[in-house]
GROMACS .gro file of C-alpha atoms in nm:
model
  400
    1UNK     CA    1   3.114  -0.169  -1.109
    2UNK     CA    2   3.357  -0.008  -0.861
    3UNK     CA    3   3.631  -0.264  -0.743
    4UNK     CA    4   3.545  -0.192  -0.367
    5UNK     CA    5   3.135  -0.284  -0.386
    6UNK     CA    6   3.229  -0.585  -0.621
    7UNK     CA    7   3.456  -0.713  -0.344
    8UNK     CA    8   3.232  -0.672  -0.068
    9UNK     CA    9   2.965  -0.864  -0.279
   10UNK     CA   10   3.197  -1.134  -0.371
   11UNK     CA   11   3.284  -1.186  -0.019
   12UNK     CA   12   2.920  -1.191   0.100
   13UNK     CA   13   2.856  -1.469  -0.170
   14UNK     CA   14   3.058  -1.699   0.047
   15UNK     CA   15   2.846  -1.632   0.329
   16UNK     CA   16   2.534  -1.740   0.156
   17UNK     CA   17   2.670  -2.088   0.091
   18UNK     CA   18   2.636  -2.148   0.465
   19UNK     CA   19   2.431  -1.879   0.624
   20UNK     CA   20   2.351  -2.058   0.937
   21UNK     CA   21   2.720  -2.136   1.001
   22UNK     CA   22   2.823  -1.788   0.924
   23UNK     CA   23   2.582  -1.645   1.150
   24UNK     CA   24   2.637  -1.884   1.412
   25UNK     CA   25   2.993  -1.803   1.408
   26UNK     CA   26   2.945  -1.435   1.399
   27UNK     CA   27   2.733  -1.438   1.722
   28UNK     CA   28   2.959  -1.687   1.889
   29UNK     CA   29   3.254  -1.442   1.827
   30UNK     CA   30   3.062  -1.138   1.940
   31UNK     CA   31   2.943  -1.261   2.272
   32UNK     CA   32   3.290  -1.431   2.349
   33UNK     CA   33   3.434  -1.099   2.293
   34UNK     CA   34   3.180  -0.895   2.465
   35UNK     CA   35   2.961  -1.111   2.692
   36UNK     CA   36   2.737  -0.817   2.788
   37UNK     CA   37   2.577  -0.775   2.467
   38UNK     CA   38   2.392  -1.094   2.482
   39UNK     CA   39   2.168  -0.936   2.710
   40UNK     CA   40   2.053  -0.716   2.399
   41UNK     CA   41   1.931  -0.997   2.222
   42UNK     CA   42   1.631  -1.221   2.238
   43UNK     CA   43   1.641  -1.552   2.414
   44UNK     CA   44   1.557  -1.736   2.098
   45UNK     CA   45   1.824  -1.662   1.845
   46UNK     CA   46   1.708  -1.819   1.516
   47UNK     CA   47   1.503  -1.577   1.374
   48UNK     CA   48   1.776  -1.301   1.485
   49UNK     CA   49   2.022  -1.532   1.280
   50UNK     CA   50   1.787  -1.458   0.972
   51UNK     CA   51   1.753  -1.101   1.025
   52UNK     CA   52   2.101  -1.047   1.056
   53UNK     CA   53   2.171  -1.230   0.736
   54UNK     CA   54   1.916  -1.042   0.536
   55UNK     CA   55   2.047  -0.693   0.664
   56UNK     CA   56   2.412  -0.776   0.577
   57UNK     CA   57   2.270  -0.910   0.232
   58UNK     CA   58   2.126  -0.584   0.169
   59UNK     CA   59   2.447  -0.387   0.246
   60UNK     CA   60   2.611  -0.599   0.008
   61UNK     CA   61   2.362  -0.593  -0.268
   62UNK     CA   62   2.231  -0.255  -0.260
   63UNK     CA   63   2.532  -0.096  -0.394
   64UNK     CA   64   2.385  -0.011  -0.720
   65UNK     CA   65   2.086   0.197  -0.529
   66UNK     CA   66   2.273   0.417  -0.305
   67UNK     CA   67   1.942   0.597  -0.213
   68UNK     CA   68   1.751   0.281  -0.127
   69UNK     CA   69   2.059   0.149   0.099
   70UNK     CA   70   2.054   0.493   0.305
   71UNK     CA   71   1.692   0.437   0.346
   72UNK     CA   72   1.739   0.098   0.500
   73UNK     CA   73   2.020   0.194   0.675
   74UNK     CA   74   1.838   0.454   0.860
   75UNK     CA   75   1.537   0.244   0.919
   76UNK     CA   76   1.778   0.000   1.069
   77UNK     CA   77   1.958   0.244   1.298
   78UNK     CA   78   1.611   0.378   1.419
   79UNK     CA   79   1.498   0.029   1.489
   80UNK     CA   80   1.821  -0.073   1.689
   81UNK     CA   81   1.716   0.213   1.962
   82UNK     CA   82   1.443  -0.023   2.088
   83UNK     CA   83   1.703  -0.290   2.171
   84UNK     CA   84   1.943  -0.053   2.348
   85UNK     CA   85   2.192  -0.057   2.121
   86UNK     CA   86   2.451   0.224   2.164
   87UNK     CA   87   2.714   0.398   1.933
   88UNK     CA   88   3.004   0.188   2.092
   89UNK     CA   89   2.808  -0.127   2.018
   90UNK     CA   90   2.874  -0.095   1.639
   91UNK     CA   91   3.241  -0.149   1.667
   92UNK     CA   92   3.215  -0.478   1.833
   93UNK     CA   93   2.964  -0.595   1.592
   94UNK     CA   94   3.212  -0.487   1.305
   95UNK     CA   95   3.508  -0.677   1.459
   96UNK     CA   96   3.296  -0.970   1.480
   97UNK     CA   97   3.166  -0.939   1.115
   98UNK     CA   98   3.525  -0.900   0.990
   99UNK     CA   99   3.640  -1.208   1.167
  100UNK     CA  100   3.348  -1.405   1.025
  101UNK     CA  101   3.433  -1.313   0.672
  102UNK     CA  102   3.804  -1.392   0.726
  103UNK     CA  103   3.698  -1.738   0.782
  104UNK     CA  104   3.405  -1.788   0.544
  105UNK     CA  105   3.540  -1.589   0.271
  106UNK     CA  106   3.888  -1.704   0.301
  107UNK     CA  107   3.971  -1.777  -0.063
  108UNK     CA  108   3.885  -1.406  -0.148
  109UNK     CA  109   4.029  -1.248   0.180
  110UNK     CA  110   4.321  -1.016   0.119
  111UNK     CA  111   4.408  -0.685   0.254
  112UNK     CA  112   4.240  -0.524  -0.013
  113UNK     CA  113   3.926  -0.716   0.084
  114UNK     CA  114   3.953  -0.664   0.432
  115UNK     CA  115   3.980  -0.267   0.353
  116UNK     CA  116   3.700  -0.279   0.144
  117UNK     CA  117   3.485  -0.461   0.399
  118UNK     CA  118   3.601  -0.234   0.671
  119UNK     CA  119   3.524   0.094   0.473
  120UNK     CA  120   3.157  -0.032   0.360
  121UNK     CA  121   3.088  -0.129   0.743
  122UNK     CA  122   3.214   0.197   0.896
  123UNK     CA  123   2.981   0.398   0.648
  124UNK     CA  124   2.671   0.173   0.720
  125UNK     CA  125   2.733   0.202   1.101
  126UNK     CA  126   2.778   0.592   1.073
  127UNK     CA  127   2.446   0.603   0.873
  128UNK     CA  128   2.276   0.406   1.134
  129UNK     CA  129   2.427   0.606   1.450
  130UNK     CA  130   2.323   0.933   1.274
  131UNK     CA  131   1.985   0.809   1.194
  132UNK     CA  132   1.946   0.698   1.564
  133UNK     CA  133   2.052   1.041   1.686
  134UNK     CA  134   1.805   1.217   1.474
  135UNK     CA  135   1.523   1.006   1.589
  136UNK     CA  136   1.613   1.028   1.970
  137UNK     CA  137   1.571   1.399   1.920
  138UNK     CA  138   1.235   1.376   1.825
  139UNK     CA  139   1.080   1.027   1.957
  140UNK     CA  140   1.133   0.760   2.241
  141UNK     CA  141   1.301   0.428   2.163
  142UNK     CA  142   0.928   0.253   2.243
  143UNK     CA  143   0.587   0.336   2.385
  144UNK     CA  144   0.453   0.172   2.689
  145UNK     CA  145   0.088   0.066   2.611
  146UNK     CA  146  -0.189  -0.039   2.831
  147UNK     CA  147  -0.417  -0.336   2.691
  148UNK     CA  148  -0.737  -0.157   2.737
  149UNK     CA  149  -0.958  -0.450   2.564
  150UNK     CA  150  -0.887  -0.815   2.453
  151UNK     CA  151  -1.140  -0.966   2.209
  152UNK     CA  152  -1.083  -1.353   2.163
  153UNK     CA  153  -1.239  -1.375   1.811
  154UNK     CA  154  -1.124  -1.749   1.744
  155UNK     CA  155  -0.907  -1.984   1.957
  156UNK     CA  156  -0.605  -1.860   1.804
  157UNK     CA  157  -0.693  -1.508   1.727
  158UNK     CA  158  -0.765  -1.203   1.905
  159UNK     CA  159  -0.836  -0.797   1.842
  160UNK     CA  160  -0.651  -0.601   2.108
  161UNK     CA  161  -0.700  -0.234   2.179
  162UNK     CA  162  -0.401  -0.074   2.309
  163UNK     CA  163  -0.375   0.291   2.472
  164UNK     CA  164  -0.024   0.411   2.468
  165UNK     CA  165   0.118   0.620   2.754
  166UNK     CA  166   0.207   0.924   2.517
  167UNK     CA  167   0.096   0.991   2.154
  168UNK     CA  168   0.240   0.725   1.897
  169UNK     CA  169   0.233   0.903   1.546
  170UNK     CA  170   0.114   0.672   1.282
  171UNK     CA  171  -0.060   0.656   0.942
  172UNK     CA  172  -0.332   0.424   0.828
  173UNK     CA  173  -0.151   0.112   0.662
  174UNK     CA  174   0.161   0.129   0.873
  175UNK     CA  175   0.266  -0.136   1.130
  176UNK     CA  176   0.410  -0.135   1.486
  177UNK     CA  177   0.653  -0.377   1.665
  178UNK     CA  178   0.542  -0.528   1.974
  179UNK     CA  179   0.729  -0.653   2.284
  180UNK     CA  180   0.549  -0.871   2.563
  181UNK     CA  181   0.633  -0.890   2.938
  182UNK     CA  182   0.688  -1.273   2.891
  183UNK     CA  183   0.935  -1.215   2.618
  184UNK     CA  184   1.179  -0.919   2.671
  185UNK     CA  185   1.373  -0.827   2.366
  186UNK     CA  186   1.148  -1.040   2.122
  187UNK     CA  187   0.980  -0.799   1.871
  188UNK     CA  188   0.728  -0.900   1.622
  189UNK     CA  189   0.544  -0.641   1.378
  190UNK     CA  190   0.157  -0.610   1.369
  191UNK     CA  191  -0.017  -0.389   1.119
  192UNK     CA  192  -0.254  -0.134   1.294
  193UNK     CA  193  -0.596  -0.213   1.223
  194UNK     CA  194  -0.766   0.165   1.250
  195UNK     CA  195  -0.682   0.517   1.126
  196UNK     CA  196  -0.567   0.764   1.365
  197UNK     CA  197  -0.812   0.813   1.650
  198UNK     CA  198  -0.876   1.109   1.861
  199UNK     CA  199  -0.820   0.903   2.190
  200UNK     CA  200  -0.485   0.785   2.040
  201UNK     CA  201  -0.561   0.400   2.082
  202UNK     CA  202  -0.459   0.128   1.845
  203UNK     CA  203  -0.609  -0.218   1.748
  204UNK     CA  204  -0.406  -0.487   1.628
  205UNK     CA  205  -0.519  -0.824   1.486
  206UNK     CA  206  -0.313  -1.113   1.618
  207UNK     CA  207  -0.309  -1.480   1.516
  208UNK     CA  208  -0.131  -1.716   1.713
  209UNK     CA  209   0.135  -1.872   1.501
  210UNK     CA  210   0.255  -2.220   1.553
  211UNK     CA  211   0.579  -2.207   1.758
  212UNK     CA  212   0.522  -1.811   1.774
  213UNK     CA  213   0.610  -1.690   2.117
  214UNK     CA  214   0.489  -1.331   2.098
  215UNK     CA  215   0.176  -1.410   1.897
  216UNK     CA  216   0.070  -1.697   2.118
  217UNK     CA  217   0.142  -1.451   2.447
  218UNK     CA  218  -0.078  -1.202   2.302
  219UNK     CA  219  -0.376  -1.409   2.212
  220UNK     CA  220  -0.353  -1.653   2.477
  221UNK     CA  221  -0.185  -1.487   2.795
  222UNK     CA  222  -0.305  -1.117   2.763
  223UNK     CA  223  -0.567  -0.955   2.935
  224UNK     CA  224  -0.710  -0.584   2.974
  225UNK     CA  225  -0.476  -0.409   3.233
  226UNK     CA  226  -0.157  -0.585   3.086
  227UNK     CA  227   0.125  -0.354   2.956
  228UNK     CA  228   0.316  -0.403   2.626
  229UNK     CA  229   0.578  -0.215   2.436
  230UNK     CA  230   0.548  -0.074   2.113
  231UNK     CA  231   0.806   0.042   1.861
  232UNK     CA  232   0.747   0.327   1.614
  233UNK     CA  233   0.555   0.288   1.349
  234UNK     CA  234   0.673   0.180   1.000
  235UNK     CA  235   0.573   0.099   0.637
  236UNK     CA  236   0.517   0.261   0.330
  237UNK     CA  237   0.161   0.163   0.253
  238UNK     CA  238   0.021   0.507   0.268
  239UNK     CA  239  -0.314   0.626   0.123
  240UNK     CA  240  -0.283   0.756  -0.214
  241UNK     CA  241  -0.388   1.116  -0.202
  242UNK     CA  242  -0.546   1.145  -0.545
  243UNK     CA  243  -0.920   1.204  -0.435
  244UNK     CA  244  -0.995   1.140  -0.812
  245UNK     CA  245  -0.899   0.751  -0.797
  246UNK     CA  246  -1.123   0.503  -0.652
  247UNK     CA  247  -0.936   0.246  -0.407
  248UNK     CA  248  -0.960  -0.149  -0.426
  249UNK     CA  249  -0.844  -0.310  -0.077
  250UNK     CA  250  -0.769  -0.676  -0.073
  251UNK     CA  251  -0.717  -0.834   0.282
  252UNK     CA  252  -0.655  -1.219   0.363
  253UNK     CA  253  -0.599  -1.344   0.699
  254UNK     CA  254  -0.487  -1.102   0.944
  255UNK     CA  255  -0.383  -0.872   0.645
  256UNK     CA  256  -0.728  -0.739   0.681
  257UNK     CA  257  -0.600  -0.497   0.944
  258UNK     CA  258  -0.411  -0.264   0.731
  259UNK     CA  259  -0.680  -0.280   0.479
  260UNK     CA  260  -0.951  -0.180   0.758
  261UNK     CA  261  -0.730   0.118   0.844
  262UNK     CA  262  -0.716   0.230   0.505
  263UNK     CA  263  -1.093   0.183   0.447
  264UNK     CA  264  -1.145   0.391   0.769
  265UNK     CA  265  -0.916   0.679   0.649
  266UNK     CA  266  -1.101   0.686   0.298
  267UNK     CA  267  -1.424   0.677   0.440
  268UNK     CA  268  -1.470   1.049   0.413
  269UNK     CA  269  -1.259   1.148   0.126
  270UNK     CA  270  -1.549   1.114  -0.132
  271UNK     CA  271  -1.404   0.819  -0.332
  272UNK     CA  272  -1.560   0.477  -0.394
  273UNK     CA  273  -1.374   0.210  -0.186
  274UNK     CA  274  -1.419  -0.176  -0.255
  275UNK     CA  275  -1.276  -0.383   0.030
  276UNK     CA  276  -1.252  -0.760  -0.060
  277UNK     CA  277  -1.211  -0.984   0.275
  278UNK     CA  278  -1.068  -1.305   0.148
  279UNK     CA  279  -1.124  -1.597   0.358
  280UNK     CA  280  -1.165  -1.988   0.339
  281UNK     CA  281  -1.485  -2.011   0.477
  282UNK     CA  282  -1.761  -1.774   0.639
  283UNK     CA  283  -1.639  -1.896   1.001
  284UNK     CA  284  -1.311  -1.744   0.909
  285UNK     CA  285  -1.455  -1.385   0.860
  286UNK     CA  286  -1.358  -1.299   1.224
  287UNK     CA  287  -1.426  -0.911   1.195
  288UNK     CA  288  -1.727  -0.896   0.930
  289UNK     CA  289  -1.962  -0.755   1.209
  290UNK     CA  290  -1.723  -0.446   1.277
  291UNK     CA  291  -1.669  -0.432   0.899
  292UNK     CA  292  -2.065  -0.389   0.821
  293UNK     CA  293  -2.074  -0.162   1.088
  294UNK     CA  294  -1.805   0.058   0.893
  295UNK     CA  295  -1.988   0.003   0.555
  296UNK     CA  296  -2.312   0.123   0.696
  297UNK     CA  297  -2.140   0.431   0.821
  298UNK     CA  298  -1.977   0.516   0.506
  299UNK     CA  299  -2.195   0.561   0.196
  300UNK     CA  300  -1.909   0.493  -0.055
  301UNK     CA  301  -1.760   0.200   0.105
  302UNK     CA  302  -1.863  -0.172   0.007
  303UNK     CA  303  -1.731  -0.465   0.197
  304UNK     CA  304  -1.718  -0.789  -0.029
  305UNK     CA  305  -1.641  -1.131   0.133
  306UNK     CA  306  -1.449  -1.352  -0.087
  307UNK     CA  307  -1.454  -1.740   0.030
  308UNK     CA  308  -1.208  -1.982  -0.132
  309UNK     CA  309  -1.354  -2.300   0.005
  310UNK     CA  310  -1.745  -2.272   0.068
  311UNK     CA  311  -2.023  -2.039  -0.041
  312UNK     CA  312  -2.167  -1.777   0.218
  313UNK     CA  313  -2.439  -1.524   0.242
  314UNK     CA  314  -2.337  -1.210   0.080
  315UNK     CA  315  -2.001  -1.348  -0.019
  316UNK     CA  316  -1.841  -1.430  -0.364
  317UNK     CA  317  -1.710  -1.774  -0.423
  318UNK     CA  318  -1.346  -1.840  -0.547
  319UNK     CA  319  -1.002  -1.720  -0.503
  320UNK     CA  320  -0.944  -1.342  -0.532
  321UNK     CA  321  -0.754  -1.352  -0.856
  322UNK     CA  322  -1.046  -1.553  -1.008
  323UNK     CA  323  -1.316  -1.310  -0.899
  324UNK     CA  324  -1.140  -0.972  -0.986
  325UNK     CA  325  -1.219  -0.984  -1.351
  326UNK     CA  326  -1.602  -0.994  -1.297
  327UNK     CA  327  -1.610  -0.775  -1.003
  328UNK     CA  328  -1.527  -0.423  -1.116
  329UNK     CA  329  -1.625  -0.277  -1.471
  330UNK     CA  330  -1.282  -0.053  -1.494
  331UNK     CA  331  -1.034  -0.186  -1.213
  332UNK     CA  332  -0.745  -0.022  -1.421
  333UNK     CA  333  -0.878   0.330  -1.283
  334UNK     CA  334  -0.810   0.222  -0.937
  335UNK     CA  335  -0.540   0.228  -0.700
  336UNK     CA  336  -0.500  -0.106  -0.510
  337UNK     CA  337  -0.345  -0.225  -0.210
  338UNK     CA  338  -0.326  -0.584  -0.090
  339UNK     CA  339  -0.208  -0.746   0.223
  340UNK     CA  340  -0.213  -1.110   0.357
  341UNK     CA  341  -0.023  -1.446   0.322
  342UNK     CA  342   0.261  -1.418   0.048
  343UNK     CA  343   0.081  -1.650  -0.196
  344UNK     CA  344  -0.242  -1.423  -0.180
  345UNK     CA  345  -0.034  -1.098  -0.224
  346UNK     CA  346   0.129  -1.261  -0.541
  347UNK     CA  347  -0.124  -1.384  -0.686
  348UNK     CA  348  -0.381  -1.076  -0.645
  349UNK     CA  349  -0.070  -0.855  -0.755
  350UNK     CA  350  -0.037  -1.046  -1.055
  351UNK     CA  351  -0.406  -1.062  -1.138
  352UNK     CA  352  -0.442  -0.679  -1.118
  353UNK     CA  353  -0.158  -0.612  -1.343
  354UNK     CA  354  -0.323  -0.842  -1.587
  355UNK     CA  355  -0.626  -0.641  -1.566
  356UNK     CA  356  -0.434  -0.329  -1.653
  357UNK     CA  357  -0.363  -0.166  -1.316
  358UNK     CA  358   0.001  -0.022  -1.376
  359UNK     CA  359   0.252  -0.154  -1.115
  360UNK     CA  360   0.309   0.159  -0.903
  361UNK     CA  361  -0.060   0.175  -0.814
  362UNK     CA  362  -0.062  -0.174  -0.671
  363UNK     CA  363   0.075  -0.132  -0.306
  364UNK     CA  364   0.177  -0.391  -0.083
  365UNK     CA  365   0.465  -0.435   0.184
  366UNK     CA  366   0.704  -0.711   0.107
  367UNK     CA  367   0.738  -0.942   0.398
  368UNK     CA  368   1.115  -0.985   0.314
  369UNK     CA  369   1.143  -0.588   0.377
  370UNK     CA  370   1.013  -0.616   0.724
  371UNK     CA  371   0.656  -0.573   0.634
  372UNK     CA  372   0.360  -0.643   0.874
  373UNK     CA  373   0.312  -1.013   0.999
  374UNK     CA  374  -0.001  -1.170   0.866
  375UNK     CA  375  -0.146  -1.523   0.846
  376UNK     CA  376  -0.413  -1.720   0.684
  377UNK     CA  377  -0.681  -1.894   0.923
  378UNK     CA  378  -0.483  -2.195   1.103
  379UNK     CA  379  -0.710  -2.535   1.141
  380UNK     CA  380  -0.855  -2.584   1.472
  381UNK     CA  381  -0.661  -2.772   1.690
  382UNK     CA  382  -0.319  -2.647   1.577
  383UNK     CA  383  -0.054  -2.787   1.828
  384UNK     CA  384   0.093  -2.572   2.027
  385UNK     CA  385   0.366  -2.784   2.166
  386UNK     CA  386   0.638  -2.582   2.015
  387UNK     CA  387   0.525  -2.272   2.226
  388UNK     CA  388   0.668  -2.211   2.538
  389UNK     CA  389   0.406  -2.265   2.816
  390UNK     CA  390   0.149  -1.965   2.876
  391UNK     CA  391   0.144  -1.762   3.159
  392UNK     CA  392  -0.053  -1.457   3.227
  393UNK     CA  393   0.130  -1.142   3.356
  394UNK     CA  394  -0.037  -0.813   3.455
  395UNK     CA  395   0.286  -0.637   3.561
  396UNK     CA  396   0.454  -0.355   3.381
  397UNK     CA  397   0.679  -0.480   3.084
  398UNK     CA  398   1.050  -0.466   3.168
  399UNK     CA  399   1.243  -0.270   2.920
  400UNK     CA  400   1.513  -0.412   2.729
   0.00000   0.00000   0.00000
């Protein structure tokens, strides 16, 4: 391994020993030196700490895969646009990061180590700035979108229909980040639950998570006529273009959203599509009427509910990984897509591989890589004391 990357990775290992302390120190140095930059960040910095730590970890660890690192840096650079980050901000971040490493990697910190980190950060910053500039030439940093429908399917779940002010390009299986007027600079990703439509509208399935500021606002304090901001579409879970291979789609919780979008797109492709909808009970099948209408309009689509905790009409009983062996005669010939809670994704992907589906034909967005927010049904009466009080807003969303 070349000396410079090894030095960078070794220094970062010291940050791993105290990630909370390291990120807290970093932001303290950054905001002390450049107080005006605090306005670019969300009110709650906890999740931001985690995202920063993961981003630095990727820069340090992806040294053996330059192509993957370059792609990640491009995505970060484009994503920074919606926060109002400008090229000159990267120097301040670099100075605070160097100060943090000087303290937390003191036993390794030498002039050579500082030179290595400075060079690594400079290359990363240049890549992100270039990606942002390319993106700015063809797309806005965000889209304002009107909420045209808000369908409360459960106390903690809503299906929102949004109409962006200008066309927002996306493909089935991708997700967009959302900011509400109540919480400026707090962006959360949600999968688009439909294939592209002629009218340009998007549907999102949102479950209010315990302590979830954005999800709680979208479910409980949003109504038709409100405005939200949308970031550019992201995600690599695009539909396999091979028309000769049938599709197996597995969605659990709000992970149903991207699977429904893929089913819509594949409906006219001439291939068989099996959509497994994983839930605990029949009462958790919040989108089943819409899915049945989609099934009725698509001769080669079959919707199969899979209930893990109770029986239900027209549903299989058991966990997805347990029902898969008896569901399809030749699952190894399918291309599979999975979305939902991480335990479901892991179990289903492992079961598919055991059944002979090659790994490259089992698609899912890893949550650790910025994939869509998905969640299983929450029990009734989930406490909301950790959330800020809800307030309805109908005014335009302020830009970050």
